[in-house]
PDB file of C-alpha atoms and ligand atoms in Angstrom:
ATOM      1  CA  MET G   2      60.116 -66.620  67.577  1.00  0.00           C
ATOM      2  CA  LYS G   3      60.216 -66.195  71.336  1.00  0.00           C
ATOM      3  CA  PHE G   4      62.386 -63.537  72.983  1.00  0.00           C
ATOM      4  CA  PHE G   5      64.023 -64.236  76.336  1.00  0.00           C
ATOM      5  CA  ALA G   6      66.080 -61.718  78.341  1.00  0.00           C
ATOM      6  CA  ASP G   7      69.522 -63.011  79.258  1.00  0.00           C
ATOM      7  CA  THR G   8      70.020 -61.197  82.550  1.00  0.00           C
ATOM      8  CA  ALA G   9      69.445 -61.333  86.302  1.00  0.00           C
ATOM      9  CA  ASP G  10      68.804 -57.587  86.507  1.00  0.00           C
ATOM     10  CA  VAL G  11      65.279 -57.366  87.915  1.00  0.00           C
ATOM     11  CA  ALA G  12      64.718 -53.716  86.953  1.00  0.00           C
ATOM     12  CA  GLU G  13      65.615 -54.405  83.314  1.00  0.00           C
ATOM     13  CA  ILE G  14      63.406 -57.498  83.269  1.00  0.00           C
ATOM     14  CA  ALA G  15      60.443 -55.547  84.690  1.00  0.00           C
ATOM     15  CA  ASP G  16      61.005 -52.849  82.076  1.00  0.00           C
ATOM     16  CA  LEU G  17      60.976 -55.382  79.220  1.00  0.00           C
ATOM     17  CA  ALA G  18      58.076 -57.400  80.660  1.00  0.00           C
ATOM     18  CA  ALA G  19      55.956 -54.230  80.640  1.00  0.00           C
ATOM     19  CA  THR G  20      56.209 -54.134  76.827  1.00  0.00           C
ATOM     20  CA  GLY G  21      54.399 -57.465  76.569  1.00  0.00           C
ATOM     21  CA  LEU G  22      57.139 -58.692  74.221  1.00  0.00           C
ATOM     22  CA  LEU G  23      59.129 -60.756  76.710  1.00  0.00           C
ATOM     23  CA  ASP G  24      58.535 -64.513  76.659  1.00  0.00           C
ATOM     24  CA  GLY G  25      60.998 -65.679  79.314  1.00  0.00           C
ATOM     25  CA  VAL G  26      64.333 -65.143  81.058  1.00  0.00           C
ATOM     26  CA  THR G  27      67.630 -66.998  81.174  1.00  0.00           C
ATOM     27  CA  THR G  28      70.153 -66.640  83.971  1.00  0.00           C
ATOM     28  CA  ASN G  29      73.492 -68.296  84.590  1.00  0.00           C
ATOM     29  CA  PRO G  30      75.929 -68.283  87.528  1.00  0.00           C
ATOM     30  CA  SER G  31      77.942 -65.418  85.989  1.00  0.00           C
ATOM     31  CA  LEU G  32      74.831 -63.242  85.604  1.00  0.00           C
ATOM     32  CA  ILE G  33      73.820 -64.025  89.207  1.00  0.00           C
ATOM     33  CA  ALA G  34      77.302 -63.011  90.394  1.00  0.00           C
ATOM     34  CA  LYS G  35      76.985 -59.786  88.384  1.00  0.00           C
ATOM     35  CA  SER G  36      73.638 -58.997  90.067  1.00  0.00           C
ATOM     36  CA  GLY G  37      75.323 -59.190  93.483  1.00  0.00           C
ATOM     37  CA  ARG G  38      72.134 -60.733  94.905  1.00  0.00           C
ATOM     38  CA  SER G  39      71.127 -64.042  96.486  1.00  0.00           C
ATOM     39  CA  PHE G  40      70.512 -66.606  93.720  1.00  0.00           C
ATOM     40  CA  LEU G  41      67.304 -68.027  95.173  1.00  0.00           C
ATOM     41  CA  GLU G  42      65.889 -64.603  96.028  1.00  0.00           C
ATOM     42  CA  VAL G  43      66.556 -63.006  92.671  1.00  0.00           C
ATOM     43  CA  VAL G  44      65.270 -65.980  90.651  1.00  0.00           C
ATOM     44  CA  LYS G  45      62.063 -66.104  92.689  1.00  0.00           C
ATOM     45  CA  GLU G  46      61.552 -62.388  92.111  1.00  0.00           C
ATOM     46  CA  ILE G  47      62.093 -62.792  88.348  1.00  0.00           C
ATOM     47  CA  CYS G  48      59.553 -65.642  88.261  1.00  0.00           C
ATOM     48  CA  GLY G  49      56.981 -63.275  89.735  1.00  0.00           C
ATOM     49  CA  ILE G  50      57.574 -60.694  86.994  1.00  0.00           C
ATOM     50  CA  VAL G  51      57.607 -62.971  83.937  1.00  0.00           C
ATOM     51  CA  ASP G  52      54.907 -65.504  83.026  1.00  0.00           C
ATOM     52  CA  GLY G  53      57.159 -67.603  80.783  1.00  0.00           C
ATOM     53  CA  PRO G  54      60.020 -69.941  81.683  1.00  0.00           C
ATOM     54  CA  VAL G  55      62.847 -68.615  83.860  1.00  0.00           C
ATOM     55  CA  SER G  56      66.025 -70.671  83.526  1.00  0.00           C
ATOM     56  CA  ALA G  57      67.916 -71.253  86.782  1.00  0.00           C
ATOM     57  CA  GLU G  58      71.147 -73.218  86.511  1.00  0.00           C
ATOM     58  CA  VAL G  59      72.401 -75.971  88.793  1.00  0.00           C
ATOM     59  CA  VAL G  60      76.031 -75.700  89.875  1.00  0.00           C
ATOM     60  CA  ALA G  61      76.619 -79.328  90.874  1.00  0.00           C
ATOM     61  CA  THR G  62      78.517 -81.488  88.401  1.00  0.00           C
ATOM     62  CA  ASP G  63      77.215 -84.921  89.463  1.00  0.00           C
ATOM     63  CA  HIS G  64      73.740 -86.292  88.761  1.00  0.00           C
ATOM     64  CA  ALA G  65      72.673 -86.949  92.376  1.00  0.00           C
ATOM     65  CA  THR G  66      73.524 -83.427  93.551  1.00  0.00           C
ATOM     66  CA  MET G  67      72.040 -81.890  90.399  1.00  0.00           C
ATOM     67  CA  MET G  68      68.741 -83.596  91.264  1.00  0.00           C
ATOM     68  CA  LYS G  69      68.862 -82.185  94.809  1.00  0.00           C
ATOM     69  CA  GLU G  70      69.627 -78.670  93.554  1.00  0.00           C
ATOM     70  CA  ALA G  71      66.863 -78.966  90.949  1.00  0.00           C
ATOM     71  CA  ALA G  72      64.392 -79.831  93.733  1.00  0.00           C
ATOM     72  CA  VAL G  73      65.303 -76.619  95.591  1.00  0.00           C
ATOM     73  CA  LEU G  74      65.004 -74.524  92.417  1.00  0.00           C
ATOM     74  CA  ARG G  75      61.715 -76.150  91.367  1.00  0.00           C
ATOM     75  CA  ALA G  76      60.165 -75.191  94.708  1.00  0.00           C
ATOM     76  CA  LEU G  77      60.731 -71.488  93.976  1.00  0.00           C
ATOM     77  CA  ALA G  78      57.982 -71.052  91.365  1.00  0.00           C
ATOM     78  CA  PRO G  79      55.947 -73.011  88.803  1.00  0.00           C
ATOM     79  CA  ASN G  80      57.665 -71.316  85.852  1.00  0.00           C
ATOM     80  CA  ILE G  81      61.197 -72.395  86.792  1.00  0.00           C
ATOM     81  CA  CYS G  82      63.101 -74.129  83.990  1.00  0.00           C
ATOM     82  CA  ILE G  83      66.060 -76.156  85.252  1.00  0.00           C
ATOM     83  CA  LYS G  84      69.239 -75.285  83.388  1.00  0.00           C
ATOM     84  CA  LEU G  85      71.764 -78.090  83.123  1.00  0.00           C
ATOM     85  CA  PRO G  86      75.249 -78.248  81.595  1.00  0.00           C
ATOM     86  CA  LEU G  87      75.761 -80.348  78.491  1.00  0.00           C
ATOM     87  CA  THR G  88      77.668 -83.144  80.230  1.00  0.00           C
ATOM     88  CA  ILE G  89      76.771 -86.797  80.665  1.00  0.00           C
ATOM     89  CA  ASP G  90      75.543 -86.059  84.211  1.00  0.00           C
ATOM     90  CA  GLY G  91      73.608 -83.037  82.956  1.00  0.00           C
ATOM     91  CA  LEU G  92      71.939 -85.153  80.253  1.00  0.00           C
ATOM     92  CA  LYS G  93      71.113 -87.897  82.742  1.00  0.00           C
ATOM     93  CA  THR G  94      69.528 -85.296  85.007  1.00  0.00           C
ATOM     94  CA  CYS G  95      67.657 -83.832  82.039  1.00  0.00           C
ATOM     95  CA  LYS G  96      66.205 -87.253  81.225  1.00  0.00           C
ATOM     96  CA  ALA G  97      65.115 -87.792  84.850  1.00  0.00           C
ATOM     97  CA  LEU G  98      63.551 -84.336  85.209  1.00  0.00           C
ATOM     98  CA  THR G  99      61.780 -84.640  81.856  1.00  0.00           C
ATOM     99  CA  ALA G 100      60.213 -87.899  83.092  1.00  0.00           C
ATOM    100  CA  GLU G 101      58.891 -85.906  86.064  1.00  0.00           C
ATOM    101  CA  GLY G 102      57.387 -83.284  83.736  1.00  0.00           C
ATOM    102  CA  VAL G 103      59.927 -80.577  84.599  1.00  0.00           C
ATOM    103  CA  GLU G 104      61.043 -78.055  81.948  1.00  0.00           C
ATOM    104  CA  THR G 105      64.775 -78.152  81.223  1.00  0.00           C
ATOM    105  CA  ASN G 106      67.311 -76.037  79.366  1.00  0.00           C
ATOM    106  CA  VAL G 107      70.505 -77.863  78.398  1.00  0.00           C
ATOM    107  CA  THR G 108      73.183 -75.213  78.180  1.00  0.00           C
ATOM    108  CA  LEU G 109      76.774 -74.749  76.985  1.00  0.00           C
ATOM    109  CA  CYS G 110      76.025 -76.484  73.676  1.00  0.00           C
ATOM    110  CA  PHE G 111      78.768 -76.009  71.075  1.00  0.00           C
ATOM    111  CA  SER G 112      78.209 -78.870  68.615  1.00  0.00           C
ATOM    112  CA  ALA G 113      75.356 -80.467  66.668  1.00  0.00           C
ATOM    113  CA  ASN G 114      76.084 -83.853  68.242  1.00  0.00           C
ATOM    114  CA  GLN G 115      75.692 -82.300  71.696  1.00  0.00           C
ATOM    115  CA  ALA G 116      72.341 -80.851  70.575  1.00  0.00           C
ATOM    116  CA  LEU G 117      71.304 -84.288  69.308  1.00  0.00           C
ATOM    117  CA  LEU G 118      72.003 -85.716  72.761  1.00  0.00           C
ATOM    118  CA  ALA G 119      70.031 -82.937  74.451  1.00  0.00           C
ATOM    119  CA  ALA G 120      67.025 -83.743  72.265  1.00  0.00           C
ATOM    120  CA  LYS G 121      67.355 -87.458  73.003  1.00  0.00           C
ATOM    121  CA  ALA G 122      67.400 -86.581  76.718  1.00  0.00           C
ATOM    122  CA  GLY G 123      64.054 -84.811  76.189  1.00  0.00           C
ATOM    123  CA  ALA G 124      65.271 -81.267  76.879  1.00  0.00           C
ATOM    124  CA  THR G 125      62.632 -78.556  76.568  1.00  0.00           C
ATOM    125  CA  PHE G 126      65.328 -76.167  75.297  1.00  0.00           C
ATOM    126  CA  VAL G 127      68.882 -76.558  74.055  1.00  0.00           C
ATOM    127  CA  SER G 128      71.144 -73.501  74.287  1.00  0.00           C
ATOM    128  CA  PRO G 129      73.809 -73.268  71.562  1.00  0.00           C
ATOM    129  CA  PHE G 130      76.177 -70.341  72.310  1.00  0.00           C
ATOM    130  CA  VAL G 131      76.678 -68.562  68.981  1.00  0.00           C
ATOM    131  CA  GLY G 132      78.709 -65.581  70.206  1.00  0.00           C
ATOM    132  CA  ARG G 133      81.303 -67.701  71.976  1.00  0.00           C
ATOM    133  CA  LEU G 134      81.732 -69.810  68.814  1.00  0.00           C
ATOM    134  CA  ASP G 135      82.161 -66.667  66.690  1.00  0.00           C
ATOM    135  CA  ASP G 136      84.739 -65.437  69.229  1.00  0.00           C
ATOM    136  CA  ILE G 137      87.013 -68.392  68.462  1.00  0.00           C
ATOM    137  CA  GLY G 138      86.658 -68.100  64.692  1.00  0.00           C
ATOM    138  CA  HIS G 139      83.823 -70.593  64.175  1.00  0.00           C
ATOM    139  CA  ASP G 140      80.446 -69.780  62.615  1.00  0.00           C
ATOM    140  CA  GLY G 141      77.850 -69.885  65.384  1.00  0.00           C
ATOM    141  CA  MET G 142      74.950 -69.662  62.930  1.00  0.00           C
ATOM    142  CA  GLU G 143      76.180 -72.708  61.034  1.00  0.00           C
ATOM    143  CA  LEU G 144      75.594 -74.641  64.256  1.00  0.00           C
ATOM    144  CA  ILE G 145      72.043 -73.282  64.526  1.00  0.00           C
ATOM    145  CA  GLN G 146      71.344 -74.362  60.937  1.00  0.00           C
ATOM    146  CA  ASP G 147      72.737 -77.855  61.623  1.00  0.00           C
ATOM    147  CA  ILE G 148      70.615 -78.259  64.749  1.00  0.00           C
ATOM    148  CA  ARG G 149      67.493 -77.045  62.910  1.00  0.00           C
ATOM    149  CA  THR G 150      68.102 -79.609  60.138  1.00  0.00           C
ATOM    150  CA  ILE G 151      68.736 -82.473  62.571  1.00  0.00           C
ATOM    151  CA  TYR G 152      65.749 -81.674  64.793  1.00  0.00           C
ATOM    152  CA  ASP G 153      63.464 -81.389  61.758  1.00  0.00           C
ATOM    153  CA  ASN G 154      64.825 -84.676  60.313  1.00  0.00           C
ATOM    154  CA  TYR G 155      63.657 -86.552  63.398  1.00  0.00           C
ATOM    155  CA  ASP G 156      60.806 -84.294  64.482  1.00  0.00           C
ATOM    156  CA  PHE G 157      62.474 -83.602  67.835  1.00  0.00           C
ATOM    157  CA  LYS G 158      60.386 -81.231  69.944  1.00  0.00           C
ATOM    158  CA  THR G 159      63.338 -79.670  71.807  1.00  0.00           C
ATOM    159  CA  GLN G 160      63.307 -75.933  71.156  1.00  0.00           C
ATOM    160  CA  ILE G 161      66.455 -74.267  69.820  1.00  0.00           C
ATOM    161  CA  LEU G 162      67.247 -71.407  72.198  1.00  0.00           C
ATOM    162  CA  VAL G 163      69.960 -69.313  70.562  1.00  0.00           C
ATOM    163  CA  ALA G 164      72.251 -68.046  73.329  1.00  0.00           C
ATOM    164  CA  SER G 165      75.346 -65.881  73.641  1.00  0.00           C
ATOM    165  CA  VAL G 166      73.643 -63.436  71.282  1.00  0.00           C
ATOM    166  CA  ARG G 167      75.686 -60.281  70.858  1.00  0.00           C
ATOM    167  CA  SER G 168      73.808 -58.176  68.298  1.00  0.00           C
ATOM    168  CA  PRO G 169      70.622 -57.789  66.229  1.00  0.00           C
ATOM    169  CA  VAL G 170      72.503 -59.469  63.355  1.00  0.00           C
ATOM    170  CA  HIS G 171      72.520 -62.719  65.356  1.00  0.00           C
ATOM    171  CA  VAL G 172      68.772 -62.389  65.976  1.00  0.00           C
ATOM    172  CA  LEU G 173      67.989 -61.865  62.294  1.00  0.00           C
ATOM    173  CA  ALA G 174      70.152 -64.811  61.224  1.00  0.00           C
ATOM    174  CA  ALA G 175      68.566 -67.062  63.870  1.00  0.00           C
ATOM    175  CA  ALA G 176      65.061 -66.025  62.784  1.00  0.00           C
ATOM    176  CA  ARG G 177      65.884 -66.760  59.121  1.00  0.00           C
ATOM    177  CA  ILE G 178      66.961 -70.265  60.101  1.00  0.00           C
ATOM    178  CA  GLY G 179      63.810 -70.784  62.147  1.00  0.00           C
ATOM    179  CA  ALA G 180      65.291 -71.002  65.646  1.00  0.00           C
ATOM    180  CA  ASP G 181      62.545 -71.181  68.262  1.00  0.00           C
ATOM    181  CA  VAL G 182      63.931 -68.724  70.818  1.00  0.00           C
ATOM    182  CA  ALA G 183      66.672 -66.108  71.123  1.00  0.00           C
ATOM    183  CA  THR G 184      67.903 -65.076  74.549  1.00  0.00           C
ATOM    184  CA  MET G 185      69.491 -61.662  74.516  1.00  0.00           C
ATOM    185  CA  PRO G 186      70.963 -59.016  76.795  1.00  0.00           C
ATOM    186  CA  PRO G 187      68.273 -56.317  77.284  1.00  0.00           C
ATOM    187  CA  ALA G 188      70.307 -53.851  75.200  1.00  0.00           C
ATOM    188  CA  VAL G 189      70.071 -56.159  72.173  1.00  0.00           C
ATOM    189  CA  ILE G 190      66.290 -56.552  72.563  1.00  0.00           C
ATOM    190  CA  LYS G 191      65.928 -52.757  72.646  1.00  0.00           C
ATOM    191  CA  ALA G 192      68.303 -52.346  69.688  1.00  0.00           C
ATOM    192  CA  LEU G 193      65.962 -54.479  67.542  1.00  0.00           C
ATOM    193  CA  ALA G 194      63.466 -51.599  67.550  1.00  0.00           C
ATOM    194  CA  GLY G 195      65.964 -48.967  66.466  1.00  0.00           C
ATOM    195  CA  HIS G 196      66.416 -47.599  62.958  1.00  0.00           C
ATOM    196  CA  ALA G 197      67.879 -44.226  61.901  1.00  0.00           C
ATOM    197  CA  LEU G 198      65.103 -43.729  59.323  1.00  0.00           C
ATOM    198  CA  THR G 199      62.427 -44.388  61.967  1.00  0.00           C
ATOM    199  CA  GLU G 200      63.933 -41.669  64.171  1.00  0.00           C
ATOM    200  CA  LYS G 201      64.330 -39.263  61.257  1.00  0.00           C
ATOM    201  CA  GLY G 202      60.821 -39.950  59.964  1.00  0.00           C
ATOM    202  CA  LEU G 203      59.244 -39.513  63.377  1.00  0.00           C
ATOM    203  CA  ALA G 204      61.068 -36.201  63.944  1.00  0.00           C
ATOM    204  CA  ALA G 205      59.780 -34.928  60.575  1.00  0.00           C
ATOM    205  CA  PHE G 206      56.199 -36.043  61.280  1.00  0.00           C
ATOM    206  CA  LEU G 207      56.226 -34.373  64.696  1.00  0.00           C
ATOM    207  CA  ALA G 208      57.675 -31.146  63.280  1.00  0.00           C
ATOM    208  CA  ASP G 209      54.949 -31.032  60.604  1.00  0.00           C
ATOM    209  CA  TRP G 210      52.279 -31.884  63.170  1.00  0.00           C
ATOM    210  CA  ALA G 211      53.429 -28.988  65.372  1.00  0.00           C
ATOM    211  CA  LYS G 212      52.890 -26.644  62.406  1.00  0.00           C
ATOM    212  CA  THR G 213      49.198 -27.629  62.261  1.00  0.00           C
ATOM    213  CA  GLY G 214      48.639 -26.285  65.789  1.00  0.00           C
ATOM    214  CA  GLN G 215      46.329 -29.241  66.475  1.00  0.00           C
ATOM    215  CA  SER G 216      46.237 -31.756  69.342  1.00  0.00           C
ATOM    216  CA  ILE G 217      44.568 -35.161  69.564  1.00  0.00           C
ATOM    217  CA  LEU G 218      43.690 -34.978  73.250  1.00  0.00           C
TER     218      LEU G 218
HETATM  219  C1  E4P F 241      72.573 -68.408  77.907  1.00  0.00           C
HETATM  220  O1  E4P F 241      71.736 -69.020  78.535  1.00  0.00           O
HETATM  221  C2  E4P F 241      73.740 -67.799  78.513  1.00  0.00           C
HETATM  222  O2  E4P F 241      73.338 -67.291  79.757  1.00  0.00           O
HETATM  223  C3  E4P F 241      74.295 -66.634  77.735  1.00  0.00           C
HETATM  224  O3  E4P F 241      73.586 -66.432  76.532  1.00  0.00           O
HETATM  225  C4  E4P F 241      75.775 -66.632  77.572  1.00  0.00           C
HETATM  226  O4  E4P F 241      76.150 -65.475  76.874  1.00  0.00           O
HETATM  227  P1  E4P F 241      77.649 -64.909  76.847  1.00  0.00           P
HETATM  228  O5  E4P F 241      78.455 -65.793  75.952  1.00  0.00           O
HETATM  229  O6  E4P F 241      77.516 -63.523  76.316  1.00  0.00           O
HETATM  230  O7  E4P F 241      78.134 -64.956  78.268  1.00  0.00           O
END
């Protein structure tokens, strides 16, 4: 399972990239606004930090303008992945960019039928938003399971990128289903490593080690 960071905070991305565990980054217009930085500048900087795909989202709603925006974004770095909304124009743009060999991430997916369309459009990634579905009383993970089943039925190569992840519980559930990628806020990625018994065990080992009076170096 690949781990992407869902943020436009360059310092946090650099911190995570240094662990060697980060496979890519997703941004969206809200995260760019939160960063307070120029979209093109910050995305280019992120592409220089991470080897894997960096999703940068178009803001046009019509196909022709989406294509123009995608051209600007593609010029930023070779690892740019063009993020497109799950609309008819977004799907049309996905199909056209896929034909040109460009990586795409079809976002704002909330139903299995939408995911089926994204796969038919040749998307590299589809982003179902589990947290936002849970927020309105639906079961986000049920959607991930449905997409996994449908993609496997037809051997679609589109990768399921679980988005709107709010906690390690989402990550575990997505991994059990066999989702390809989870994109998470940095705090969730770090929380995956935490366990009270790990902390307690380490403190006990270090206390006992101190009693030996030894050092390794
Ligand atoms: C994914 O690509 C989106 O940027 C993100 O996961 C949305 O998450 P949110 O619902 O917490 O805003």
